[in-house]
Coordinates of C-alpha atoms and ligand atoms in Angstrom, one line a residue:
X2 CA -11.6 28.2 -4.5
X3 CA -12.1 26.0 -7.2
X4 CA -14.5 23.9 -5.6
X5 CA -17.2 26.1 -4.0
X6 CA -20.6 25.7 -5.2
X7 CA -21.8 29.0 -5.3
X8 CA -21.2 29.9 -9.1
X9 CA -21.2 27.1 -10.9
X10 CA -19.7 27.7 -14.1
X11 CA -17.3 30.4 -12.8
X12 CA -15.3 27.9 -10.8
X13 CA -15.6 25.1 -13.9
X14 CA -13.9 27.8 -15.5
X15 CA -11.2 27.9 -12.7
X16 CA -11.3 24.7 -11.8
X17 CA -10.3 23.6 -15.5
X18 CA -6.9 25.4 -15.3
X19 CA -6.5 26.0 -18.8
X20 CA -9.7 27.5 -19.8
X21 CA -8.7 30.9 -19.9
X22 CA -5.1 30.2 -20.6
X23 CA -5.2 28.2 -23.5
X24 CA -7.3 27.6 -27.1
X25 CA -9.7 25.0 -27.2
X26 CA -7.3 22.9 -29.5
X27 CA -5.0 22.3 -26.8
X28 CA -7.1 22.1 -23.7
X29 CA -8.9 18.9 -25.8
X30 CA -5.3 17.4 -26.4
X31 CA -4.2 17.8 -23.3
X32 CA -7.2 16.5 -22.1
X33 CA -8.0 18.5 -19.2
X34 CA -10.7 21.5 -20.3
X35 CA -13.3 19.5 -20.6
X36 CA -16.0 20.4 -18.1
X37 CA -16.1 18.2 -15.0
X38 CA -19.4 16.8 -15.2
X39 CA -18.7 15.5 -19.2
X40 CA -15.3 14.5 -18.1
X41 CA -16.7 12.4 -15.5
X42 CA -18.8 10.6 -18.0
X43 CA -15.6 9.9 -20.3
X44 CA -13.4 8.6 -18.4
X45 CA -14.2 5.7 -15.6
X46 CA -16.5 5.7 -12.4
X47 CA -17.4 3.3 -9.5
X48 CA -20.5 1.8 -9.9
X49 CA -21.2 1.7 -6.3
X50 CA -20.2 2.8 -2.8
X51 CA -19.4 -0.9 -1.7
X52 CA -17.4 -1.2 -5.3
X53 CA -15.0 1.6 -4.4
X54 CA -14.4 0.3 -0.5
X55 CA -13.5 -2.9 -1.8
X56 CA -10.9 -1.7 -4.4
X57 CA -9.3 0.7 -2.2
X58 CA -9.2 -2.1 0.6
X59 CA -8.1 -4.6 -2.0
X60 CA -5.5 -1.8 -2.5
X61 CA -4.4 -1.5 1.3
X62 CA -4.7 -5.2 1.8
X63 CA -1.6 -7.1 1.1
X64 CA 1.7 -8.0 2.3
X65 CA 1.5 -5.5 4.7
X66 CA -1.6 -6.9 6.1
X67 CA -1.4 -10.7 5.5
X68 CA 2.8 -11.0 6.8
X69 CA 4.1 -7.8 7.6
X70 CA 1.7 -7.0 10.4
X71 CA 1.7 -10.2 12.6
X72 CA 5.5 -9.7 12.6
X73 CA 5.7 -6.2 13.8
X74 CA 3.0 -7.3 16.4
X75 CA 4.6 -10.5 17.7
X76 CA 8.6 -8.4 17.8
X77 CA 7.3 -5.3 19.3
X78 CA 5.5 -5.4 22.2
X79 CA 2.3 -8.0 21.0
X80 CA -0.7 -6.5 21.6
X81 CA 0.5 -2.9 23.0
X82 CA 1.8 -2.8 19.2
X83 CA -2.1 -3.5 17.9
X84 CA -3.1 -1.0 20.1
X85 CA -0.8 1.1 19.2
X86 CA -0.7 0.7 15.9
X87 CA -5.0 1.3 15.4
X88 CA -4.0 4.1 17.5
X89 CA -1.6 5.7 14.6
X90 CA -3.8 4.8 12.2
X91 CA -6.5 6.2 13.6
X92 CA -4.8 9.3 14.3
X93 CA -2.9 9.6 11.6
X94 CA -3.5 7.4 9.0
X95 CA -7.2 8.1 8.2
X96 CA -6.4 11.4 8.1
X97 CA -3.4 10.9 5.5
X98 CA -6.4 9.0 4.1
X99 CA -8.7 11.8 4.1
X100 CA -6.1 14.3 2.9
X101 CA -5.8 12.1 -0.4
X102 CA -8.8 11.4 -1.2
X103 CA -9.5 14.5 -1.0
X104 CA -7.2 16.0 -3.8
X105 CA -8.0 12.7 -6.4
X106 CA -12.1 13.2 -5.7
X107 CA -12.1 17.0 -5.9
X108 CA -10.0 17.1 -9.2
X109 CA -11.7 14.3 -10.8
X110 CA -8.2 13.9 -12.7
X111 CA -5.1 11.2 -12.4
X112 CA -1.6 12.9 -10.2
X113 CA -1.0 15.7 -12.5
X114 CA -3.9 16.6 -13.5
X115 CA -4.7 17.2 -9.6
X116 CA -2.3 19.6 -8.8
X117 CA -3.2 21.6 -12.3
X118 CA -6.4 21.6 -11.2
X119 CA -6.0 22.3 -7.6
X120 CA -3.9 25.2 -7.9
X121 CA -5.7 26.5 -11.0
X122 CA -2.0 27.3 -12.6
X123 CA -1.7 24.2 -16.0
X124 CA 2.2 25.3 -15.3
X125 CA 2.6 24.6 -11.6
X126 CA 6.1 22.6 -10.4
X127 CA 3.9 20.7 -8.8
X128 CA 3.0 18.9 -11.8
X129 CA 6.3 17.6 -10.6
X130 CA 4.9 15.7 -7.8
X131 CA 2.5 14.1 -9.9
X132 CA 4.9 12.9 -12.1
X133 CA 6.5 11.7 -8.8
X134 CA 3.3 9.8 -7.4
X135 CA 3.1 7.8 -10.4
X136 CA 6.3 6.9 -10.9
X137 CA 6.6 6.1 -7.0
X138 CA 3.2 3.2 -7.7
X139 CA 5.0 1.6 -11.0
X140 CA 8.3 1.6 -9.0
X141 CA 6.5 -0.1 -6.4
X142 CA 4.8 -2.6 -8.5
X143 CA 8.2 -3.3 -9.9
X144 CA 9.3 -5.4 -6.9
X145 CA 5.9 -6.1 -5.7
X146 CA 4.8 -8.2 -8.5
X147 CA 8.0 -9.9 -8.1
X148 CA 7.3 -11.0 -4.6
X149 CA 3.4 -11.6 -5.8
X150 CA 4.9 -14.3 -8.5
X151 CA 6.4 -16.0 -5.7
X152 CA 2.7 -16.1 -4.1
X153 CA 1.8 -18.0 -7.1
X154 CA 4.5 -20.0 -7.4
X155 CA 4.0 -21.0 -3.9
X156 CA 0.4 -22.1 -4.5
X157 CA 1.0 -23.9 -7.3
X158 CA 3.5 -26.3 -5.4
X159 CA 1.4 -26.1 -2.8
X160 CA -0.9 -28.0 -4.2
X161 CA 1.2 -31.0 -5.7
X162 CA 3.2 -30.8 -2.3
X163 CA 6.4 -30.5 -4.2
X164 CA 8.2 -28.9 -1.6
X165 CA 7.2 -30.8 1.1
X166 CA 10.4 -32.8 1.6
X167 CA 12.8 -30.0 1.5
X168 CA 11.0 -26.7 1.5
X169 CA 14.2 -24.0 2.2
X170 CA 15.9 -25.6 -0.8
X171 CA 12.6 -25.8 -2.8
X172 CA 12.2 -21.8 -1.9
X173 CA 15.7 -20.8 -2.2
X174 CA 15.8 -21.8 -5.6
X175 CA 12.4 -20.0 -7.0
X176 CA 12.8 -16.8 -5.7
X177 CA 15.2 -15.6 -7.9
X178 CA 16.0 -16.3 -11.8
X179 CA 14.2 -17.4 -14.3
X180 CA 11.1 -18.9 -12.3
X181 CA 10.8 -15.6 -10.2
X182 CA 10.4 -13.6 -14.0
X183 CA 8.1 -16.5 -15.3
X184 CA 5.6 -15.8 -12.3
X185 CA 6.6 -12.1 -12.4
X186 CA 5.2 -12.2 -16.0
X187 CA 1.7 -13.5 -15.0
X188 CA 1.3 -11.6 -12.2
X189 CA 1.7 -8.5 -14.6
X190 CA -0.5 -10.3 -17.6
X191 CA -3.0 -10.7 -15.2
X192 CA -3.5 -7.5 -13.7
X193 CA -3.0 -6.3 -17.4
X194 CA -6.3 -8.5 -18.0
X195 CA -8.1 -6.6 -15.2
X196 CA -7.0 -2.8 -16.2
X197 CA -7.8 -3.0 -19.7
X198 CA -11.4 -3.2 -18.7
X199 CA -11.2 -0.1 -16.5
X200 CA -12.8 0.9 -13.4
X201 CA -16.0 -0.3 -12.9
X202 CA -15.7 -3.7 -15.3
X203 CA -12.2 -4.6 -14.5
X204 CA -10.6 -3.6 -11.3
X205 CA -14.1 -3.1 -9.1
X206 CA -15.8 -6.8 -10.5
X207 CA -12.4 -8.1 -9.8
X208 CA -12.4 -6.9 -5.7
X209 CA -16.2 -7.1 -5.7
X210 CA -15.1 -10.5 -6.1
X211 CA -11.5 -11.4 -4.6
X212 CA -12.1 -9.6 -1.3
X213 CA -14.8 -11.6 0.1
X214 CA -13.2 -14.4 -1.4
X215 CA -10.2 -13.7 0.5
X216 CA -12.2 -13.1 4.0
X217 CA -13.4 -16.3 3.6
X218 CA -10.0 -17.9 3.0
X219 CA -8.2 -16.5 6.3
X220 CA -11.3 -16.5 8.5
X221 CA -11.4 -20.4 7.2
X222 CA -7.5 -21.2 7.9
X223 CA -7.7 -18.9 11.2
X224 CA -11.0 -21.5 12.6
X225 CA -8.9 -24.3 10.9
X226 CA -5.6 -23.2 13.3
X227 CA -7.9 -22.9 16.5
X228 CA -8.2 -26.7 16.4
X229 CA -4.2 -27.3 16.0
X230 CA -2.2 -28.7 19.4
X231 CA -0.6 -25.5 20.8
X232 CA -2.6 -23.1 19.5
X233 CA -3.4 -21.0 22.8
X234 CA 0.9 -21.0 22.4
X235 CA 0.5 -19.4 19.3
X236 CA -1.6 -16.6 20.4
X237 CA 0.3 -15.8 23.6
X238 CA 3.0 -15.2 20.9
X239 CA 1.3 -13.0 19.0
X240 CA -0.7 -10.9 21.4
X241 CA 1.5 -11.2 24.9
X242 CA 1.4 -7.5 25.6
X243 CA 5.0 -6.2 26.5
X244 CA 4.6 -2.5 27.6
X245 CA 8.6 -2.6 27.8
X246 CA 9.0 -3.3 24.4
X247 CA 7.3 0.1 23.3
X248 CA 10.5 2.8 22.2
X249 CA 10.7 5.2 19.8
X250 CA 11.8 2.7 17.4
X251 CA 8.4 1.0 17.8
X252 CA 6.5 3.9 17.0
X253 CA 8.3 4.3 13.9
X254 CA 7.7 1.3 12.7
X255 CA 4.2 1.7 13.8
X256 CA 3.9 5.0 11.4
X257 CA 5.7 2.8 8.8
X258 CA 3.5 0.3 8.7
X259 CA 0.4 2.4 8.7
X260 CA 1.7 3.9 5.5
X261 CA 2.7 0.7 3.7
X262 CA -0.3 -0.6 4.5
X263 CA -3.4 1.9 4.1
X264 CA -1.4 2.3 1.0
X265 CA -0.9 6.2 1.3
X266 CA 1.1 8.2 -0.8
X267 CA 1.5 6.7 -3.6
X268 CA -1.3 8.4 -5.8
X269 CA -2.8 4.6 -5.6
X270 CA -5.6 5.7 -3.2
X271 CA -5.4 9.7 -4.8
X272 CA -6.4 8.1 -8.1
X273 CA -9.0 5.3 -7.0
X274 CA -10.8 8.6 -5.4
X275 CA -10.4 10.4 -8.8
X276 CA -13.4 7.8 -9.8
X277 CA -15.7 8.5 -6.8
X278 CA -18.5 11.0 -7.2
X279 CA -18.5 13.7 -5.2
X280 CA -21.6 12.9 -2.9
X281 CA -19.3 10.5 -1.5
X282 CA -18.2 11.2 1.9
X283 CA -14.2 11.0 2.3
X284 CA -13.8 10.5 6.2
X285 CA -16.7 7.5 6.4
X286 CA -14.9 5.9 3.4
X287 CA -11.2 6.4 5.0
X288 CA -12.8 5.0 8.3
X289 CA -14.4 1.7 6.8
X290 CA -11.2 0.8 4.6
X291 CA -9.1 1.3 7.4
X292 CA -10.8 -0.3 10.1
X293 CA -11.2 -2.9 7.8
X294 CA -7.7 -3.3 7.2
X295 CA -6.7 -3.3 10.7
X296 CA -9.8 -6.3 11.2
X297 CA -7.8 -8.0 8.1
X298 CA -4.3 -8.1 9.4
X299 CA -5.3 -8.7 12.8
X300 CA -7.2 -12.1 11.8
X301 CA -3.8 -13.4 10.1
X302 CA -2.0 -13.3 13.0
X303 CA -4.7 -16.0 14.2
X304 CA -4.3 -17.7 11.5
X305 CA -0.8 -17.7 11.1
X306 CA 0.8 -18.6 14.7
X307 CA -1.4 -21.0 15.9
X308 CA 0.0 -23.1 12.5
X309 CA 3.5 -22.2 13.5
X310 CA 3.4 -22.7 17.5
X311 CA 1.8 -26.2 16.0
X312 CA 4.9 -27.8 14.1
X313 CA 7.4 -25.9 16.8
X314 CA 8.5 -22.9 14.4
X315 CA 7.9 -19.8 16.4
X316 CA 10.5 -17.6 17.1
X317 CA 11.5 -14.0 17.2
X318 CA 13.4 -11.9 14.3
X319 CA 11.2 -13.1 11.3
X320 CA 10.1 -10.2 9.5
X321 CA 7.5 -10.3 7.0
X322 CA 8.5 -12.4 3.5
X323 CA 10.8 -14.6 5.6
X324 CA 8.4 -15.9 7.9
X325 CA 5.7 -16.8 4.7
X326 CA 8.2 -18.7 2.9
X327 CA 10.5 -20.1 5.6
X328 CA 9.1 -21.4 8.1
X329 CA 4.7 -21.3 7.0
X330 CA 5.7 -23.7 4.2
X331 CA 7.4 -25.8 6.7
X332 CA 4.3 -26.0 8.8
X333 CA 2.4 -27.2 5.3
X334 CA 4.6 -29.5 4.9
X335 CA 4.5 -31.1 8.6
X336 CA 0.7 -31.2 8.0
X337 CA 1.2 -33.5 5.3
X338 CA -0.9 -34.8 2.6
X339 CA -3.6 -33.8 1.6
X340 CA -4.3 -31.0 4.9
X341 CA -1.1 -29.7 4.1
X342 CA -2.0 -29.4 -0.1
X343 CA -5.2 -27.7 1.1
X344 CA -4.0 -25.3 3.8
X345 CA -0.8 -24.3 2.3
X346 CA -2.8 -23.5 -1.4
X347 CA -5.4 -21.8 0.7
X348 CA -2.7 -19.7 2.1
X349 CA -1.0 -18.3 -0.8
X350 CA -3.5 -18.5 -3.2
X351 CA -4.9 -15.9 -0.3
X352 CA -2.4 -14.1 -0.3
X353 CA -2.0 -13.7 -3.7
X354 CA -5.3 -12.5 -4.0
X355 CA -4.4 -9.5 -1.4
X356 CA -1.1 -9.4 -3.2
X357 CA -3.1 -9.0 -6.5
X358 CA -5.3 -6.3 -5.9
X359 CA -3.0 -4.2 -4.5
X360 CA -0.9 -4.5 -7.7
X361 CA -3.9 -3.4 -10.0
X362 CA -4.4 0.0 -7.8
X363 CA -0.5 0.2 -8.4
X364 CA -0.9 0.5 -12.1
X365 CA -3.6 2.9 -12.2
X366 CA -1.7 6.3 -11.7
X367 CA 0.1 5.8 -14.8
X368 CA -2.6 4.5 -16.7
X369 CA -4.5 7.4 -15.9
X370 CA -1.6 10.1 -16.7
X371 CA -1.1 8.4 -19.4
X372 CA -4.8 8.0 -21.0
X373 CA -6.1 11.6 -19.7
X374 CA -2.7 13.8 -20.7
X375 CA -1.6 12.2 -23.6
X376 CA -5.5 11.7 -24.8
X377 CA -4.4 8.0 -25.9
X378 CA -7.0 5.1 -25.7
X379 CA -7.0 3.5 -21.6
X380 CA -6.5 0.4 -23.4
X381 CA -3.5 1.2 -25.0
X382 CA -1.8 3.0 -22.2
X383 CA -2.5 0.0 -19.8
X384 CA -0.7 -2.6 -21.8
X385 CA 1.9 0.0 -22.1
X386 CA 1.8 0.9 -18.2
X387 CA 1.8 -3.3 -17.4
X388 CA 4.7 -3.9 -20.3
X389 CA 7.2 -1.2 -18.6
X390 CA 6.4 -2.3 -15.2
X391 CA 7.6 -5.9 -16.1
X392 CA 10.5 -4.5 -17.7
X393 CA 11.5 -2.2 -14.6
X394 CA 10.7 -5.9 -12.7
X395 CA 13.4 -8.1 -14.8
X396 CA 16.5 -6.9 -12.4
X397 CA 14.8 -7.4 -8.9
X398 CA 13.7 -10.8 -9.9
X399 CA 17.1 -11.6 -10.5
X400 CA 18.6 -10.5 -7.4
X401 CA 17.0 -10.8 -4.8
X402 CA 19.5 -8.2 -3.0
X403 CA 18.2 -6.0 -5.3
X404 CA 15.1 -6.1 -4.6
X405 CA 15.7 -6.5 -0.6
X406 CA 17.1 -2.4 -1.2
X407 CA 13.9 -1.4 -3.5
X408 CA 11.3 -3.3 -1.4
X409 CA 13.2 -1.8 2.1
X410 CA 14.9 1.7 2.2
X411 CA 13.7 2.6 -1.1
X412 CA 10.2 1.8 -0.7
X413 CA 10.2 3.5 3.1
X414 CA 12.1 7.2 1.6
X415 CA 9.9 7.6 -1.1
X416 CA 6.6 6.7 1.0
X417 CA 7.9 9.7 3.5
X418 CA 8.7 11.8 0.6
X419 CA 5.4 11.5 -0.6
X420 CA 4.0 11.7 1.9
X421 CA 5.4 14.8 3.5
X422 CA 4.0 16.3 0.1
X423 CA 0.8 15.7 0.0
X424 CA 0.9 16.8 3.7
X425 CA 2.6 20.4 2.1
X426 CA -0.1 20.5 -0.5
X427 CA -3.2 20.1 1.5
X428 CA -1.6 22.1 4.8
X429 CA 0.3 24.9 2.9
X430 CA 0.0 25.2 -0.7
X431 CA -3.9 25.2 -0.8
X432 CA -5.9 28.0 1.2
X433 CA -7.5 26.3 4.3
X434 CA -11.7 27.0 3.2
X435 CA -10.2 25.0 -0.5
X436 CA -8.7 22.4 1.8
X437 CA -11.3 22.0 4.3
X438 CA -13.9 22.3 1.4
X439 CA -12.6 19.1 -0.5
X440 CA -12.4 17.3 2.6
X441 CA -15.5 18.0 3.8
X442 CA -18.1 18.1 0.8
X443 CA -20.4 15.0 0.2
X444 CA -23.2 13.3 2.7
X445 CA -21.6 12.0 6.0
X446 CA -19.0 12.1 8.6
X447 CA -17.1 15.4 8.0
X448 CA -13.7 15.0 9.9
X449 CA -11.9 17.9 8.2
X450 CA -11.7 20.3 11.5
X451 CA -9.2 17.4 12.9
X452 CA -7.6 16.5 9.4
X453 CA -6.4 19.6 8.3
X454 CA -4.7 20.5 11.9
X455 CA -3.1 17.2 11.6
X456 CA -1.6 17.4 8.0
X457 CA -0.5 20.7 8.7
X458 CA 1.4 20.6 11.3
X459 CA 1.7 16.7 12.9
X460 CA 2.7 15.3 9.3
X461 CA 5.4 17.7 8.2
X462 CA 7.3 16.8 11.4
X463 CA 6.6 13.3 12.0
X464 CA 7.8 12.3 8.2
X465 CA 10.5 14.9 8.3
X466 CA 12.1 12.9 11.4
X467 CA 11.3 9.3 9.4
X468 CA 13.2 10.3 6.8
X469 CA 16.0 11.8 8.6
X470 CA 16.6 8.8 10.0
X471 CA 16.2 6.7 6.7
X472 CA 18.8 8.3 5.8
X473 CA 21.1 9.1 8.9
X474 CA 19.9 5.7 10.9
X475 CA 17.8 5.3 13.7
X476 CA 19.8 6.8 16.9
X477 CA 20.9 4.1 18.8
X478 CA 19.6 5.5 22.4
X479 CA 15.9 5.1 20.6
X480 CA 16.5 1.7 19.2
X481 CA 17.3 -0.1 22.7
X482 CA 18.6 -3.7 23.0
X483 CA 18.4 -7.1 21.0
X484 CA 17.5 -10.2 22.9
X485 CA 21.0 -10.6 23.4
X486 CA 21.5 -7.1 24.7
X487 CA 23.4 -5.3 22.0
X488 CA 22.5 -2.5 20.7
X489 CA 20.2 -2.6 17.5
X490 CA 21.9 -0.8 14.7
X491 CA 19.4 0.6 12.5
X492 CA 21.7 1.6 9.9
X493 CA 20.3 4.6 7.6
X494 CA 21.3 4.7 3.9
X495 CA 24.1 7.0 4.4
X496 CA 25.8 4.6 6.6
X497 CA 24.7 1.8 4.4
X498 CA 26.0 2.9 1.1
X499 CA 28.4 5.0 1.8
X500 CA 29.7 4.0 5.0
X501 CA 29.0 6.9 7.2
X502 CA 28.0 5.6 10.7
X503 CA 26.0 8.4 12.4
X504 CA 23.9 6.4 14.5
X505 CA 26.4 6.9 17.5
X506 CA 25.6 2.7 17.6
X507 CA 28.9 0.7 19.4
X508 CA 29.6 -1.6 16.6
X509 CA 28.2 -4.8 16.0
X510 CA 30.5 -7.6 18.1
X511 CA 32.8 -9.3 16.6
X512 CA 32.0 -12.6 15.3
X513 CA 32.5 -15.4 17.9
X514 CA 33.1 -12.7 20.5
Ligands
LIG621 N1 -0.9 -1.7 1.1 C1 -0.2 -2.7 0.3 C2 0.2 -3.8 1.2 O1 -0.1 -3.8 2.4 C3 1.0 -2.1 -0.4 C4 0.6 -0.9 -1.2 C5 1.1 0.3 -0.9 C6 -0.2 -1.1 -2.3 C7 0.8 1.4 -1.7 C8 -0.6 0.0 -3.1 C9 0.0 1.3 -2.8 O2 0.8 -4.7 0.8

């Protein structure tokens, strides 16, 4: 509706929301009447196709690329779960992709200007889930930056090897305290450095520059490991494909993952398409960020086992953070001086990097609601945006329990609730020639005859299952047998905070048993 090209200046009219509604006085102040085309001009734009794949794969690239990802492959099923997992992401993800691109570019506005916009209603409840997206990406950021701190940290020591001799101790006693908010702090003052410049001179320069940067660095350390003793050990670990392993459990974490890590639903990606112009074709850029993030994650595996099957540290159960700061370090370490200096500040200096510039896309949503609703200067709402998120920050880099819950079931609910919006929005709430319209305008691959099936009907059921068992657990009979052959409890919230077991799991065995 709003978006056909037909009449022109009839549907800026609609597509503005207020213009009918409302004087000119408070359309200005709210900062949403102004025609798109001038509004474009005011507030930021990439300055080139390559600048916006970058950011957006800076965005997806990150934990869930560089640790999380080699884990889920080596404990489920090695390379079935690669196969799987591009299949999901493929299927799924790109078209998550598409979906929110598609509502940021179309609207040219941050969350809650989208859904005004969108709907054509300045009123709508959905403003609601605006509000929600942002607050979901400075939530986010909250324990993200934590975790990113310790990146630096890491680095840091890496290169005077001062935990070389005892690396659990050295670790143990960084990642929570005072030295986790020091590092906390300068994660957040930097990416405050790269968001006060805006789009195109701050967060695009920064990933024009940091994500070739990082390519290098893990293409580098992943040639480096090929020439380590035991490599070939390494990546039999990694990719030794175990159909037997695949269970519904498996898929879900292969859904998971694809979320976490093609960044979806968090309004990061819906806002980092607000900047594109609308030549831009959605489904070739959703295809190139997340095939490139898929290429990304799959290289640090190849760089990361052949390091551990080296020094003797592969073994099953390490999920993401554990294995990069238990036993990687202790791999630097057995390298000694000065390899182990270089490879281990290579490391997390890289992974900073990733770490990095998915925290900047993390901050935009709320820059942007901020700047565009309230009509205050970008500037000013950043270091307001940055300050809060270091504040909402202080507890988890305290306690690390804490932030185990925000980073874990937190993080995974409100993804699925999210997400299972934006599929209800696009699928439901819009009418399907608006829908298909946004999807499909600009030069390129048009994928919308597949997308909009998908979100309408696949997404609303897969992410209404998810969450069901966030919070009820994972049925035992889908969650099959440890290596010692119990049964996995996957204990949802419920049963986790309040004690109610629904998972129909036998309990765990008692200790010593
Ligand atoms: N994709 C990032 C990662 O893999 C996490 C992230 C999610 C960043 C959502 C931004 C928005 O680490």
């Amino acid at each position: 509706m709003a978006q056909r090209r037909s009449s022109p200046s009839k549907s800026k009219a609609k597509a503005a929301g207020t213009a009918k509604a409302s004087p000119k006085a408070e359309r200005v102040a709210h900062g949403e009447a102004i025609p798109h085309e001038g509004e474009v001009a005011s507030r930021g734009q990439w300055g080139s196709r390559i600048g916006f794949i970058l950011a957006a794969m800076g965005s997806a690239i990150g934990f869930g690329s560089i640790a999380r990802f080699p884990m889920n492959v080596a404990n489920n099923g090695g390379a079935v779960f690669v196969i799987l997992y591009g299949a999901i992401m493929l299927l799924v993800g790109v078209p998550m992709m598409i979906a929110e691109f598609s509502l940021g570019r179309s609207a040219q506005s941050n969350t809650v200007g989208v859904f005004k916009r969108l709907t054509g209603n300045p009123k709508t409840g959905w403003r609601g889930v605006g509000v929600l997206y942002f607050l979901i990406a400075a939530f986010f950021l909250s324990w993200y930056a934590v975790v990113s701190g310790w990146m630096l940290r890491a680095g840091f020591a890496s290169i005077t090897g001062s935990y070389f001799d005892d690396p659990g101790t050295f670790f143990g006693d960084v990642l929570e305290g005072g030295d986790a908010l020091v590092w906390h702090f300068a994660v957040l003052l930097l990416t405050g450095i790269v968001v006060v410049r805006g789009i195109s001179a701050g967060i695009e320069k920064l990933n024009l520059f940091l994500m070739p940067t990082l390519f290098l660095i893990i293409v580098g350390l992943a040639v480096y490991a090929f020439f380590l003793d035991n490599a070939f050990q390494g990546y039999a670990f990694y990719l030794n494909p175990d159909f037997s392993a695949i269970s519904l459990a498996v898929v879900t974490a292969a859904v998971g993952q694809a979320f976490f890590s093609l960044s979806l639903a968090e309004g990061a990606m819906m806002t980092y398409a607000s900047y594109l112009p609308k030549e831009a074709s959605l489904a070739t850029n959703a295809l190139s960020i997340s095939i490139s993030t898929l290429v990304f994650a799959t290289i640090s595996g190849f760089m990361i086992f052949p390091m551990l099957a080296a020094f003797d540290l592969l073994g099953g159960g390490q999920a993401g953070l554990a294995l990069i700061l238990g036993p990687l370090p202790q791999a630097f370490a057995g390298m000694g001086m000065p390899i182990g200096n270089i490879v281990g500040s290579f490391f997390f200096f890289g992974t900073f990097f990733a770490a990095f510039t998915s925290a900047v896309s993390l901050t935009e949503p709320a820059i942007a609601f901020i700047a565009e609703e309230y009509g205050i200067a970008r500037r000013k709402a950043a270091i307001f945006v940055v300050l809060a998120i270091y504040t909402a920050g202080i507890i988890p880099a305290f306690s690390q329990e804490v932030l185990n819950v925000e980073g874990g079931a937190i993080t995974d609910m409100l993804v699925m609730v999210g997400g299972l919006l934006l599929a209800i929005f696009v699928g439901w709430v819009l009418p399907k020639r608006q829908a298909m319209d946004q999807m499909d305008s600009g030069k390129g691959l048009r994928l919308g005859w597949y997308v909009y099936p998908i979100v309408r009907f696949v997404m609303p059921a897969v992410l209404s299952v998810l969450l069901f068992f966030i919070f009820a657990g994972t049925p035992c009979v889908l969650t099959g047998l440890d290596a010692a052959g119990n049964e996995v409890a996957n204990q949802g919230l419920l049963e986790q905070w309040f004690g109610l077991g629904l998972t129909g799991c036998d309990p765990p065995p008692a200790a010593g048993a």
